[in-house]
Amino acid sequence: MTAGPDRAVAERLDAEDPIGWLRDRFVLDDPGLLYLDGNSLGRLPAATVTAMAVAVQQTWGHQLVRIWQEWIDVGQRVGDRLGQALLGAAPGQVAIADSTSVNLYKLAAAALDARRDRRVVLTSADNFPTDRYVLEGLAAARGLELRLLEPPGPDPIDAATVAPHLGQDVALVSLSHVSYLSGAIADAPAVTAAAHGAGALVLWDLCHSVGAVPVELDAWEVDLAVGCTYKYLNAGPGAPSFLYVRRALQERLRQPIWGWWGQRDQFAMGQAYDPEPGIARFLVGTPPVLAVVPVGVGVDVLAEAGLPRLRAKSVALTGLTVDLWESWLRPHGFALASPREPSRRGGHVALGHSRAYGVSRALLAAGVVPDFRPPDLVRLAPAPAYTRFVDVWDAMDRLRRLLEGGRHLLFDEAPGRVT
Amino acid sequence: MTAGPDRAVAERLDAEDPIGWLRDRFVLDDPGLLYLDGNSLGRLPAATVTAMAVAVQQTWGHQLVRIWQEWIDVGQRVGDRLGQALLGAAPGQVAIADSTSVNLYKLAAAALDARRDRRVVLTSADNFPTDRYVLEGLAAARGLELRLLEPPGPDPIDAATVAPHLGQDVALVSLSHVSYLSGAIADAPAVTAAAHGAGALVLWDLCHSVGAVPVELDAWEVDLAVGCTYKYLNAGPGAPSFLYVRRALQERLRQPIWGWWGQRDQFAMGQAYDPEPGIARFLVGTPPVLAVVPVGVGVDVLAEAGLPRLRAKSVALTGLTVDLWESWLRPHGFALASPREPSRRGGHVALGHSRAYGVSRALLAAGVVPDFRPPDLVRLAPAPAYTRFVDVWDAMDRLRRLLEGGRHLLFDEAPGRVT
């Protein structure tokens, strides 16, 4: 075992951190807690406390239905801010609505209906479960083949991974941009171009990307995307999702859930469904107004620092994690399950261990919040908005110590619901 | 024009109101406002202010992901409370999730898939727009016929209305229990029995029923139901919806959006979709935790008074509205567009007028919040939880005075987005 970087190294990185002040935008009333689960549930921005109180007491309680006109397009307005700040998407292409799973369903169905002459849906065998299940259901209902490509281990999916599976029969390629397991960043522009070359449409899941890594949907000529807002966007548990549909495609696609929020001139309440021409045609029901408020705050908080600085700090934080893994954890049987090359690694580091579940529980007991993903991964996500370098150092130090003491062996090994 | 009931009558009714104290459970910081739009957006319960602050700051901000285990089934737990307090539904059959439109889609699709040998979807031509659009989309995708029955004017839909349209070809009957236009209460048990007699499944939209009129889903042997929580349940703008699936049907139905929240043992993240046996199989994505909090409070607030007393007061409030209409408004060309018989009338009174839009806007300017529904209806909903009899009297008095002064003629007649 090598010594690894000294804590003074982490302290110096914090002192030099150009966005260290961003941490003060968050509620941190648990000074001893080392929270490395920002890719599961992000922390609470202080501004959200005020914004929610205002939304509940003023907007709802006082204005009541009279302010409804201002809420009607809240999903599109916050979507536009998100698109411009973090997705490289010009206005009119992003909306906040529904859950990620429902948005996946709507957009994948719309794509399959636009490629009715093709019978294959392509995804990866290790895509996030809800992505696989939603696509499986759509394929089953339409009698299509769900083709699963084998992921290239901890390496990112690129054009070469996808190419052998592309052909004139592929209607839709649906992948996660950042793997929820390895954190590897797929080569989205190259995969998108390869899919387009075969005549397929492309749907990216950005759940583990948005707010963590550079995303340029317009420049990459992405067709469709969805993502969640409760991870790096810090919009709260179960916050509504976002969807992106490239402007040029909007009028050519129709999603299957014909709700009144997609209807042209909806309050005329006309007899037949006639969808809006723009992004609103991908909406369904009444927008979850109160739940959209924290999404707007979450976007604004990250926009204040800007994605380039967030990403630079994230790379440094995960880099320190990898360095400490190598020095301290590798000798204890931990494998690096994330790409070593920083440019290929998203916001979290996955470490494989045969007793990963017990390690996760022992870490929780030691005041470090990681997460566990079956069968054998511990994920550590040092979200750059509020995580210090010393937090990473201290968390890894606690992990090293509990391994040395064998405390992880005290915890039940049956995989449970540690999310 | 007759004199109509004196204001002293309303004052006496308030003095004798056995649930007058319930009004104090709400935030009422606008003493001059006469709010008669509780069937569009209910008022803010005072307990919701605290509950949301606790949810945001303690549950999310402080506990973070460590409390996730408690949230996992929040939609079912609040659904059970709602089912028992207001829907006549035993536990395990109701869940809070998604929007009403998405829930309509899921349940209607599940029903149609269970009746694949039949090709008709039956609804009413005046059903709420999103219901018609969702059913239209499902029928179009499956090549089915959407059959529209003509509603019996302001009279409630009953078995006789539906019977001529039922046959061996009808897969699903989907209707609103209380009409959003007339407020008429359909004879749900009789229509359900008639549909069952023809072998069809039945899906009731309870948006304008829940919290306002008696609902006994189990006793009526209803198959499926959905409803919204931001009207009489007072759960806030765009609050999530609820769905009901009769227990005996749950394992025989499968909804089309195969998200991970419907997956058996979801955190095992298994390869193939294998839905939960119970109500959870009708869930899709991560529950909107923060948005479910006000639903629970809304249920508790109404449960404290109990539906029998709420309904009795509601009947008395709409009765007073009808009496005042007859004395004061009928001579001004207003028609009663709701049933006169109290047992057939839901929580609101609809009044038809050729200048209904102008009347609505003039009322707003006069401190009365009604709503307008095209082409010619003013709806007045004196929600019994927080509306006093004198509020109804004063609102009708203001309406009478503005009609006498012709002030409604000053407002633009182009139907706009007065929701």
PDB file of C-alpha atoms in Angstrom, chain B residues 87-290:
ATOM      1  CA  LEU B  87     -63.487   6.605  -1.979  1.00  0.00           C
ATOM      2  CA  GLY B  88     -64.977   3.626  -0.180  1.00  0.00           C
ATOM      3  CA  ALA B  89     -61.931   1.611  -1.161  1.00  0.00           C
ATOM      4  CA  ALA B  90     -60.226  -0.950   1.045  1.00  0.00           C
ATOM      5  CA  PRO B  91     -56.417  -0.711   1.281  1.00  0.00           C
ATOM      6  CA  GLY B  92     -54.198  -1.926  -1.535  1.00  0.00           C
ATOM      7  CA  GLN B  93     -56.269  -0.517  -4.373  1.00  0.00           C
ATOM      8  CA  VAL B  94     -55.412   3.188  -4.563  1.00  0.00           C
ATOM      9  CA  ALA B  95     -52.117   4.913  -5.330  1.00  0.00           C
ATOM     10  CA  ILE B  96     -51.015   8.501  -5.876  1.00  0.00           C
ATOM     11  CA  ALA B  97     -48.951   8.783  -9.058  1.00  0.00           C
ATOM     12  CA  ASP B  98     -48.536  10.713 -12.291  1.00  0.00           C
ATOM     13  CA  SER B  99     -51.148  13.064 -13.717  1.00  0.00           C
ATOM     14  CA  THR B 100     -54.813  12.244 -14.232  1.00  0.00           C
ATOM     15  CA  SER B 101     -54.239  12.075 -17.987  1.00  0.00           C
ATOM     16  CA  VAL B 102     -51.363   9.614 -17.662  1.00  0.00           C
ATOM     17  CA  ASN B 103     -53.386   7.483 -15.239  1.00  0.00           C
ATOM     18  CA  LEU B 104     -56.363   7.507 -17.614  1.00  0.00           C
ATOM     19  CA  TYR B 105     -54.055   6.300 -20.346  1.00  0.00           C
ATOM     20  CA  LYS B 106     -52.536   3.521 -18.259  1.00  0.00           C
ATOM     21  CA  LEU B 107     -55.817   2.157 -16.956  1.00  0.00           C
ATOM     22  CA  ALA B 108     -57.774   2.517 -20.201  1.00  0.00           C
ATOM     23  CA  ALA B 109     -54.969   0.803 -22.112  1.00  0.00           C
ATOM     24  CA  ALA B 110     -54.859  -2.016 -19.562  1.00  0.00           C
ATOM     25  CA  ALA B 111     -58.614  -2.470 -19.904  1.00  0.00           C
ATOM     26  CA  LEU B 112     -58.512  -2.496 -23.705  1.00  0.00           C
ATOM     27  CA  ASP B 113     -55.699  -5.038 -23.684  1.00  0.00           C
ATOM     28  CA  ALA B 114     -57.839  -7.236 -21.422  1.00  0.00           C
ATOM     29  CA  ARG B 115     -60.762  -7.049 -23.882  1.00  0.00           C
ATOM     30  CA  ARG B 116     -58.928  -7.531 -27.145  1.00  0.00           C
ATOM     31  CA  ASP B 117     -61.898  -9.235 -28.766  1.00  0.00           C
ATOM     32  CA  ARG B 118     -63.978  -6.062 -28.539  1.00  0.00           C
ATOM     33  CA  ARG B 119     -63.602  -2.929 -30.606  1.00  0.00           C
ATOM     34  CA  VAL B 120     -65.576  -0.102 -29.041  1.00  0.00           C
ATOM     35  CA  VAL B 121     -64.587   2.454 -26.408  1.00  0.00           C
ATOM     36  CA  LEU B 122     -67.623   4.227 -25.035  1.00  0.00           C
ATOM     37  CA  THR B 123     -67.524   7.704 -23.505  1.00  0.00           C
ATOM     38  CA  SER B 124     -69.720  10.791 -23.545  1.00  0.00           C
ATOM     39  CA  ALA B 125     -69.437  13.612 -26.051  1.00  0.00           C
ATOM     40  CA  ASP B 126     -69.209  16.102 -23.180  1.00  0.00           C
ATOM     41  CA  ASN B 127     -66.661  14.218 -21.121  1.00  0.00           C
ATOM     42  CA  PHE B 128     -63.724  16.313 -19.949  1.00  0.00           C
ATOM     43  CA  PRO B 129     -61.394  17.055 -22.896  1.00  0.00           C
ATOM     44  CA  THR B 130     -58.380  15.111 -21.657  1.00  0.00           C
ATOM     45  CA  ASP B 131     -60.540  12.009 -21.158  1.00  0.00           C
ATOM     46  CA  ARG B 132     -61.823  12.245 -24.716  1.00  0.00           C
ATOM     47  CA  TYR B 133     -58.393  12.902 -26.170  1.00  0.00           C
ATOM     48  CA  VAL B 134     -56.698  10.086 -24.270  1.00  0.00           C
ATOM     49  CA  LEU B 135     -59.394   7.623 -25.335  1.00  0.00           C
ATOM     50  CA  GLU B 136     -59.286   8.943 -28.904  1.00  0.00           C
ATOM     51  CA  GLY B 137     -55.535   8.312 -29.000  1.00  0.00           C
ATOM     52  CA  LEU B 138     -55.863   4.791 -27.623  1.00  0.00           C
ATOM     53  CA  ALA B 139     -58.663   3.985 -30.062  1.00  0.00           C
ATOM     54  CA  ALA B 140     -56.651   5.371 -32.977  1.00  0.00           C
ATOM     55  CA  ALA B 141     -53.555   3.369 -32.043  1.00  0.00           C
ATOM     56  CA  ARG B 142     -55.545   0.146 -31.760  1.00  0.00           C
ATOM     57  CA  GLY B 143     -57.933   0.688 -34.670  1.00  0.00           C
ATOM     58  CA  LEU B 144     -60.943   0.793 -32.347  1.00  0.00           C
ATOM     59  CA  GLU B 145     -64.115   2.851 -32.528  1.00  0.00           C
ATOM     60  CA  LEU B 146     -64.536   5.707 -30.042  1.00  0.00           C
ATOM     61  CA  ARG B 147     -68.277   5.839 -29.499  1.00  0.00           C
ATOM     62  CA  LEU B 148     -69.616   9.090 -28.055  1.00  0.00           C
ATOM     63  CA  LEU B 149     -72.938   9.047 -26.299  1.00  0.00           C
ATOM     64  CA  GLU B 150     -74.869  12.266 -26.227  1.00  0.00           C
ATOM     65  CA  PRO B 151     -75.241  13.507 -22.671  1.00  0.00           C
ATOM     66  CA  PRO B 152     -78.804  13.964 -21.409  1.00  0.00           C
ATOM     67  CA  GLY B 153     -78.544  17.761 -21.093  1.00  0.00           C
ATOM     68  CA  PRO B 154     -78.048  18.782 -17.481  1.00  0.00           C
ATOM     69  CA  ASP B 155     -79.467  15.467 -16.285  1.00  0.00           C
ATOM     70  CA  PRO B 156     -77.138  12.817 -14.941  1.00  0.00           C
ATOM     71  CA  ILE B 157     -75.985   9.891 -17.022  1.00  0.00           C
ATOM     72  CA  ASP B 158     -77.755   6.753 -15.860  1.00  0.00           C
ATOM     73  CA  ALA B 159     -78.177   3.174 -16.998  1.00  0.00           C
ATOM     74  CA  ALA B 160     -80.820   4.203 -19.517  1.00  0.00           C
ATOM     75  CA  THR B 161     -78.418   6.696 -21.126  1.00  0.00           C
ATOM     76  CA  VAL B 162     -75.757   4.063 -21.553  1.00  0.00           C
ATOM     77  CA  ALA B 163     -77.808   0.969 -22.326  1.00  0.00           C
ATOM     78  CA  PRO B 164     -78.523   1.696 -26.023  1.00  0.00           C
ATOM     79  CA  HIS B 165     -74.780   1.937 -26.681  1.00  0.00           C
ATOM     80  CA  LEU B 166     -73.767  -1.234 -24.892  1.00  0.00           C
ATOM     81  CA  GLY B 167     -73.240  -4.472 -26.708  1.00  0.00           C
ATOM     82  CA  GLN B 168     -70.872  -7.378 -27.066  1.00  0.00           C
ATOM     83  CA  ASP B 169     -68.518  -5.078 -28.957  1.00  0.00           C
ATOM     84  CA  VAL B 170     -67.889  -2.649 -26.090  1.00  0.00           C
ATOM     85  CA  ALA B 171     -64.560  -3.161 -24.354  1.00  0.00           C
ATOM     86  CA  LEU B 172     -64.548  -0.174 -22.021  1.00  0.00           C
ATOM     87  CA  VAL B 173     -66.999   2.393 -20.678  1.00  0.00           C
ATOM     88  CA  SER B 174     -65.156   5.492 -19.481  1.00  0.00           C
ATOM     89  CA  LEU B 175     -67.173   8.347 -18.002  1.00  0.00           C
ATOM     90  CA  SER B 176     -66.920  11.165 -15.511  1.00  0.00           C
ATOM     91  CA  HIS B 177     -68.798  10.548 -12.307  1.00  0.00           C
ATOM     92  CA  VAL B 178     -69.580  14.243 -11.866  1.00  0.00           C
ATOM     93  CA  SER B 179     -69.820  16.283 -15.043  1.00  0.00           C
ATOM     94  CA  TYR B 180     -67.293  19.134 -15.186  1.00  0.00           C
ATOM     95  CA  LEU B 181     -69.939  21.132 -17.019  1.00  0.00           C
ATOM     96  CA  SER B 182     -73.306  20.556 -15.373  1.00  0.00           C
ATOM     97  CA  GLY B 183     -72.092  19.063 -12.124  1.00  0.00           C
ATOM     98  CA  ALA B 184     -74.620  16.253 -12.595  1.00  0.00           C
ATOM     99  CA  ILE B 185     -73.789  13.045 -10.708  1.00  0.00           C
ATOM    100  CA  ALA B 186     -73.912   9.978 -12.920  1.00  0.00           C
ATOM    101  CA  ASP B 187     -75.562   6.888 -11.485  1.00  0.00           C
ATOM    102  CA  ALA B 188     -72.253   5.086 -11.136  1.00  0.00           C
ATOM    103  CA  PRO B 189     -73.460   1.839  -9.538  1.00  0.00           C
ATOM    104  CA  ALA B 190     -76.211   1.362 -12.148  1.00  0.00           C
ATOM    105  CA  VAL B 191     -73.995   2.275 -15.099  1.00  0.00           C
ATOM    106  CA  THR B 192     -71.248   0.003 -13.775  1.00  0.00           C
ATOM    107  CA  ALA B 193     -73.701  -2.881 -13.427  1.00  0.00           C
ATOM    108  CA  ALA B 194     -75.104  -2.288 -16.922  1.00  0.00           C
ATOM    109  CA  ALA B 195     -71.609  -2.243 -18.426  1.00  0.00           C
ATOM    110  CA  HIS B 196     -70.652  -5.391 -16.553  1.00  0.00           C
ATOM    111  CA  GLY B 197     -73.842  -6.986 -17.834  1.00  0.00           C
ATOM    112  CA  ALA B 198     -72.567  -6.396 -21.337  1.00  0.00           C
ATOM    113  CA  GLY B 199     -69.100  -7.704 -20.466  1.00  0.00           C
ATOM    114  CA  ALA B 200     -67.354  -4.334 -20.561  1.00  0.00           C
ATOM    115  CA  LEU B 201     -64.918  -2.898 -18.042  1.00  0.00           C
ATOM    116  CA  VAL B 202     -65.656   0.476 -16.450  1.00  0.00           C
ATOM    117  CA  LEU B 203     -63.320   3.399 -15.750  1.00  0.00           C
ATOM    118  CA  TRP B 204     -64.662   6.358 -13.762  1.00  0.00           C
ATOM    119  CA  ASP B 205     -63.089   9.804 -13.729  1.00  0.00           C
ATOM    120  CA  LEU B 206     -63.589  11.137 -10.193  1.00  0.00           C
ATOM    121  CA  CYS B 207     -61.910  14.549 -10.642  1.00  0.00           C
ATOM    122  CA  HIS B 208     -65.055  16.482  -9.705  1.00  0.00           C
ATOM    123  CA  SER B 209     -66.277  13.864  -7.219  1.00  0.00           C
ATOM    124  CA  VAL B 210     -63.520  13.146  -4.748  1.00  0.00           C
ATOM    125  CA  GLY B 211     -64.047  15.086  -1.559  1.00  0.00           C
ATOM    126  CA  ALA B 212     -67.347  16.502  -2.797  1.00  0.00           C
ATOM    127  CA  VAL B 213     -69.835  13.661  -3.191  1.00  0.00           C
ATOM    128  CA  PRO B 214     -70.190  10.121  -1.832  1.00  0.00           C
ATOM    129  CA  VAL B 215     -68.057   7.577  -3.661  1.00  0.00           C
ATOM    130  CA  GLU B 216     -68.177   3.869  -2.840  1.00  0.00           C
ATOM    131  CA  LEU B 217     -65.882   2.190  -5.326  1.00  0.00           C
ATOM    132  CA  ASP B 218     -65.792  -1.224  -3.644  1.00  0.00           C
ATOM    133  CA  ALA B 219     -69.549  -1.357  -3.021  1.00  0.00           C
ATOM    134  CA  TRP B 220     -70.297  -0.221  -6.572  1.00  0.00           C
ATOM    135  CA  GLU B 221     -67.962  -2.919  -7.904  1.00  0.00           C
ATOM    136  CA  VAL B 222     -66.099  -0.368  -9.986  1.00  0.00           C
ATOM    137  CA  ASP B 223     -63.188  -1.765 -12.006  1.00  0.00           C
ATOM    138  CA  LEU B 224     -61.005   1.286 -12.483  1.00  0.00           C
ATOM    139  CA  ALA B 225     -60.974   4.919 -11.466  1.00  0.00           C
ATOM    140  CA  VAL B 226     -58.749   7.990 -11.606  1.00  0.00           C
ATOM    141  CA  GLY B 227     -59.075  11.451 -10.181  1.00  0.00           C
ATOM    142  CA  CYS B 228     -57.271  14.624  -9.373  1.00  0.00           C
ATOM    143  CA  THR B 229     -56.249  16.013  -6.035  1.00  0.00           C
ATOM    144  CA  TYR B 230     -55.979  19.747  -6.666  1.00  0.00           C
ATOM    145  CA  LYS B 231     -59.707  20.459  -6.624  1.00  0.00           C
ATOM    146  CA  TYR B 232     -61.763  19.521  -3.544  1.00  0.00           C
ATOM    147  CA  LEU B 233     -58.745  17.711  -2.032  1.00  0.00           C
ATOM    148  CA  ASN B 234     -56.779  20.977  -1.831  1.00  0.00           C
ATOM    149  CA  ALA B 235     -53.394  19.466  -2.710  1.00  0.00           C
ATOM    150  CA  GLY B 236     -52.061  22.365  -4.776  1.00  0.00           C
ATOM    151  CA  PRO B 237     -51.567  23.323  -8.400  1.00  0.00           C
ATOM    152  CA  GLY B 238     -50.704  20.330 -10.562  1.00  0.00           C
ATOM    153  CA  ALA B 239     -50.666  17.922  -7.608  1.00  0.00           C
ATOM    154  CA  PRO B 240     -50.323  14.271  -8.609  1.00  0.00           C
ATOM    155  CA  SER B 241     -53.348  12.187  -9.426  1.00  0.00           C
ATOM    156  CA  PHE B 242     -54.728   8.977  -7.953  1.00  0.00           C
ATOM    157  CA  LEU B 243     -55.688   5.710  -9.538  1.00  0.00           C
ATOM    158  CA  TYR B 244     -57.859   2.849  -8.298  1.00  0.00           C
ATOM    159  CA  VAL B 245     -57.814  -0.723  -9.559  1.00  0.00           C
ATOM    160  CA  ARG B 246     -60.176  -3.254  -8.033  1.00  0.00           C
ATOM    161  CA  ARG B 247     -58.112  -5.865  -6.232  1.00  0.00           C
ATOM    162  CA  ALA B 248     -59.645  -8.823  -8.048  1.00  0.00           C
ATOM    163  CA  LEU B 249     -58.563  -7.316 -11.373  1.00  0.00           C
ATOM    164  CA  GLN B 250     -55.026  -6.291 -10.498  1.00  0.00           C
ATOM    165  CA  GLU B 251     -53.203  -9.419 -11.535  1.00  0.00           C
ATOM    166  CA  ARG B 252     -55.287  -9.781 -14.689  1.00  0.00           C
ATOM    167  CA  LEU B 253     -54.375  -6.330 -15.960  1.00  0.00           C
ATOM    168  CA  ARG B 254     -51.100  -4.959 -17.204  1.00  0.00           C
ATOM    169  CA  GLN B 255     -50.574  -1.292 -17.991  1.00  0.00           C
ATOM    170  CA  PRO B 256     -48.420  -0.283 -20.967  1.00  0.00           C
ATOM    171  CA  ILE B 257     -45.711   1.873 -19.383  1.00  0.00           C
ATOM    172  CA  TRP B 258     -43.314  -0.647 -17.932  1.00  0.00           C
ATOM    173  CA  GLY B 259     -41.404   1.555 -15.524  1.00  0.00           C
ATOM    174  CA  TRP B 260     -39.187   0.413 -12.680  1.00  0.00           C
ATOM    175  CA  TRP B 261     -41.640   1.458  -9.965  1.00  0.00           C
ATOM    176  CA  GLY B 262     -43.974  -1.316 -11.129  1.00  0.00           C
ATOM    177  CA  GLN B 263     -41.230  -3.920 -11.084  1.00  0.00           C
ATOM    178  CA  ARG B 264     -41.193  -6.708  -8.536  1.00  0.00           C
ATOM    179  CA  ASP B 265     -38.185  -6.324  -6.224  1.00  0.00           C
ATOM    180  CA  GLN B 266     -37.188  -3.243  -8.172  1.00  0.00           C
ATOM    181  CA  PHE B 267     -33.825  -2.631  -6.549  1.00  0.00           C
ATOM    182  CA  ALA B 268     -32.601  -6.011  -7.681  1.00  0.00           C
ATOM    183  CA  MET B 269     -32.738  -4.293 -11.090  1.00  0.00           C
ATOM    184  CA  GLY B 270     -33.366  -7.578 -12.818  1.00  0.00           C
ATOM    185  CA  GLN B 271     -33.147  -8.079 -16.517  1.00  0.00           C
ATOM    186  CA  ALA B 272     -36.777  -8.602 -17.581  1.00  0.00           C
ATOM    187  CA  TYR B 273     -39.883  -6.705 -16.532  1.00  0.00           C
ATOM    188  CA  ASP B 274     -41.886  -8.709 -14.025  1.00  0.00           C
ATOM    189  CA  PRO B 275     -44.612  -6.537 -12.511  1.00  0.00           C
ATOM    190  CA  GLU B 276     -45.575  -6.472  -8.850  1.00  0.00           C
ATOM    191  CA  PRO B 277     -48.702  -8.451  -8.058  1.00  0.00           C
ATOM    192  CA  GLY B 278     -50.623  -5.612  -6.399  1.00  0.00           C
ATOM    193  CA  ILE B 279     -51.480  -1.981  -7.054  1.00  0.00           C
ATOM    194  CA  ALA B 280     -47.772  -1.181  -7.495  1.00  0.00           C
ATOM    195  CA  ARG B 281     -47.856  -2.698 -10.984  1.00  0.00           C
ATOM    196  CA  PHE B 282     -49.791   0.406 -12.054  1.00  0.00           C
ATOM    197  CA  LEU B 283     -46.938   2.671 -10.991  1.00  0.00           C
ATOM    198  CA  VAL B 284     -44.244   3.794 -13.411  1.00  0.00           C
ATOM    199  CA  GLY B 285     -41.511   6.168 -12.263  1.00  0.00           C
ATOM    200  CA  THR B 286     -40.030   7.483  -9.043  1.00  0.00           C
ATOM    201  CA  PRO B 287     -42.856   8.900  -6.906  1.00  0.00           C
ATOM    202  CA  PRO B 288     -43.113  12.695  -6.724  1.00  0.00           C
ATOM    203  CA  VAL B 289     -42.399  12.666  -2.996  1.00  0.00           C
ATOM    204  CA  LEU B 290     -42.616  16.372  -2.226  1.00  0.00           C
TER     205      LEU B 290
END
